[in-house]
């Protein structure tokens, strides 16, 4: 949320007072205008109407968050005058109370996590002790970790801009030229990097970093709420490996401290101290009381209107909503035309390109040249492209930006008036983080959540209490995941032999068992002095669980590198024949070489888009826990999932008409993971009115909706999870619905679903029953990732299935499972 004129932004120490904007538009006024019929430009045949020709207000709820004054505190006595003067030059006259409290904790040697709202100045909370120490002790060093390169680069600009003598800040990441890296290792005192570079570059070469590690005083872990699931579990072990090495080097300094102080910064999140302890393995003090001022915010929930007529590719009359991407593009174009500086968050890389492209075209029709004020920003761009876009946005050359969540984090975006959120981002923590990007100092801001045709989005825009009346989720991660723990122990052993003391550091008894398995597999060798890595090279471990090197997207005719795609998405995004978008230009993929990690493309502007289709099979390996509820069984356990992208559809742009389906010859992929599943006896289904012939469609519909609603109880989105349903599974011998984590070894989502099953499945049942469609639609039981073309689906029977499940499952023992929570809005 916005800050006052004398306070720093969340990821910068640049005060909004240093920006000299022109006349500030009224962002909330836009909302009033948008709610009037006919105000937005439309494509031919896309009049804003419902099938009966009437007008439907797209806004389902408006939440007003009032302005809040801030509370300051005196400067801590240990802050040097040089730093105070530098901050005063940036408009920071005094710290907010929570900043001073967190800084005092860290300065006294206590590990701390600051979990306050967006724009609350968390950066100053960690910069005060870090920079003060660097100025007071010319030998001290500081390590800053960010989940994205953009955030680290932004922090570098902030620290460099203070002009402090002797701090010598520098970014050390994959974009750092080789010629600069040796200088950084030897001379930089404030090193900004990311967990991937710490894992692959710094820790394996810790001998070359010995001077830096020996003097390491603070480790800053920014945006730590983003370390969840498999990625978060890996990062937890990377931080333990860092602690292990710093303690070794600190012991070489007689009388020196045992290790650095950890300062973590997080968006408002549930149980931040618990999540921080899981990440670091250390006792952590939470600071959650936000004393920064906040400007007023208008937050609207927006459901795109229904389009008249039947679906273009079928003969049924299922109501179809206008695309959230097209709706977001029109709102972005209208905001830019009105001079409102706007950021549109879009779920996918392709979606960000589509929104930016559509908005540009609309603006060019109105004012030639205005389209150049809009751009796309996403992962996969080359480093120089990202930096240029960041500069253009900060300096105001761009008025509108369509971005993936790459800009969700604390990059300094001073001066934005409005944020459009195209589709629920998966967690309330991300929702509030994205919404908080808007707001000039002391002025009203506008945030709009634009619902996709998706069960979860539909549920949320019609249940605002699930957005505004609940605290944000706790971060879910599982460092004991064997697919994480084993590889990370190998990495640690490759850096230095593991000792019995390290067993406790990395997790205790489960670590000893894993070490025995690694020795049996020949990966480690047990000696009296510890466990040793046996191979000549180092382990190749991917922190983000993407399964190997990124796929390079190369223009075949020129050899030009356009960007990259992560391996896990390559089968869907750059399969042969796929349409690939890059900065508004479309390409068609000629060839995908998975072994060579390269996709060759040529420029083309087809009038169709591509959509990959996947088939899946699942085998139960073991059951960890279960509930026997008579005709219903609820289970959580380990499963083997086999999936393969077998074909893709070409759909005409605009109408969605399916032109054809083309086969693909891509390898199957195997996944050992964790699933939650329920079984229902055939007799109970018959008694509930579900005909045996309709059971497959009923279970399939329930599975789709359950996947869509799982983010209500776990910090995931539907793309983190998968599912399968069958009228008679070979392992359960009963009608069964499975929902599984889409990561090797699991990510904690299935376990959370098992614990909160009644809440999760109850919301799923209510969503399906409340949807106004007759036979099922994308808002309730249709899925955008269904490998069977959303067939068969039985909407009414899915409600009957879930009624049987909910009738028989016992009430939850743990009150934490309940969905409703009267806690104050975290925004």
PDB file of N, CA, C and O in Angstrom, residues 19 24 60 97 290 443 459 572 582 739 761:
ATOM      1  N   UNK A  19       9.820  11.713  -6.917  1.00  0.00           N
ATOM      2  CA  UNK A  19       9.202  11.597  -8.230  1.00  0.00           C
ATOM      3  C   UNK A  19       8.392  12.867  -8.485  1.00  0.00           C
ATOM      4  O   UNK A  19       7.709  13.363  -7.598  1.00  0.00           O
ATOM      5  N   UNK A  24      -2.263  13.952 -11.324  1.00  0.00           N
ATOM      6  CA  UNK A  24      -2.589  12.572 -11.003  1.00  0.00           C
ATOM      7  C   UNK A  24      -4.050  12.315 -11.346  1.00  0.00           C
ATOM      8  O   UNK A  24      -4.940  12.984 -10.845  1.00  0.00           O
ATOM      9  N   UNK A  60     -18.945  -7.365  -9.104  1.00  0.00           N
ATOM     10  CA  UNK A  60     -19.742  -8.120  -8.143  1.00  0.00           C
ATOM     11  C   UNK A  60     -19.569  -7.618  -6.716  1.00  0.00           C
ATOM     12  O   UNK A  60     -20.400  -7.905  -5.855  1.00  0.00           O
ATOM     13  N   UNK A  97       7.483   2.704  13.082  1.00  0.00           N
ATOM     14  CA  UNK A  97       7.692   1.982  14.335  1.00  0.00           C
ATOM     15  C   UNK A  97       8.121   0.534  14.101  1.00  0.00           C
ATOM     16  O   UNK A  97       9.032   0.023  14.770  1.00  0.00           O
ATOM     17  N   UNK A 290       1.917  -3.551  11.363  1.00  0.00           N
ATOM     18  CA  UNK A 290       2.262  -2.589  10.304  1.00  0.00           C
ATOM     19  C   UNK A 290       1.944  -1.180  10.769  1.00  0.00           C
ATOM     20  O   UNK A 290       0.786  -0.818  10.982  1.00  0.00           O
ATOM     21  N   UNK A 443      -2.324   9.030  -1.966  1.00  0.00           N
ATOM     22  CA  UNK A 443      -3.432   9.155  -2.891  1.00  0.00           C
ATOM     23  C   UNK A 443      -4.161   7.827  -3.020  1.00  0.00           C
ATOM     24  O   UNK A 443      -3.618   6.760  -2.771  1.00  0.00           O
ATOM     25  N   UNK A 459     -15.907 -18.580  -7.764  1.00  0.00           N
ATOM     26  CA  UNK A 459     -16.245 -18.663  -6.348  1.00  0.00           C
ATOM     27  C   UNK A 459     -15.868 -17.374  -5.623  1.00  0.00           C
ATOM     28  O   UNK A 459     -16.663 -16.819  -4.842  1.00  0.00           O
ATOM     29  N   UNK A 572       4.142 -28.157 -23.450  1.00  0.00           N
ATOM     30  CA  UNK A 572       2.895 -27.437 -23.685  1.00  0.00           C
ATOM     31  C   UNK A 572       3.103 -26.171 -24.514  1.00  0.00           C
ATOM     32  O   UNK A 572       2.267 -25.821 -25.345  1.00  0.00           O
ATOM     33  N   UNK A 582       6.413 -13.439 -28.435  1.00  0.00           N
ATOM     34  CA  UNK A 582       7.540 -12.760 -27.810  1.00  0.00           C
ATOM     35  C   UNK A 582       7.474 -11.282 -28.167  1.00  0.00           C
ATOM     36  O   UNK A 582       7.603 -10.908 -29.328  1.00  0.00           O
ATOM     37  N   UNK A 739      -6.294 -36.219  -6.472  1.00  0.00           N
ATOM     38  CA  UNK A 739      -5.676 -34.911  -6.711  1.00  0.00           C
ATOM     39  C   UNK A 739      -4.246 -35.010  -6.196  1.00  0.00           C
ATOM     40  O   UNK A 739      -4.026 -35.396  -5.039  1.00  0.00           O
ATOM     41  N   UNK A 761     -13.794 -29.702   0.090  1.00  0.00           N
ATOM     42  CA  UNK A 761     -14.836 -30.346  -0.698  1.00  0.00           C
ATOM     43  C   UNK A 761     -16.196 -29.686  -0.496  1.00  0.00           C
ATOM     44  O   UNK A 761     -17.031 -29.686  -1.406  1.00  0.00           O
TER      45      UNK A 761
END
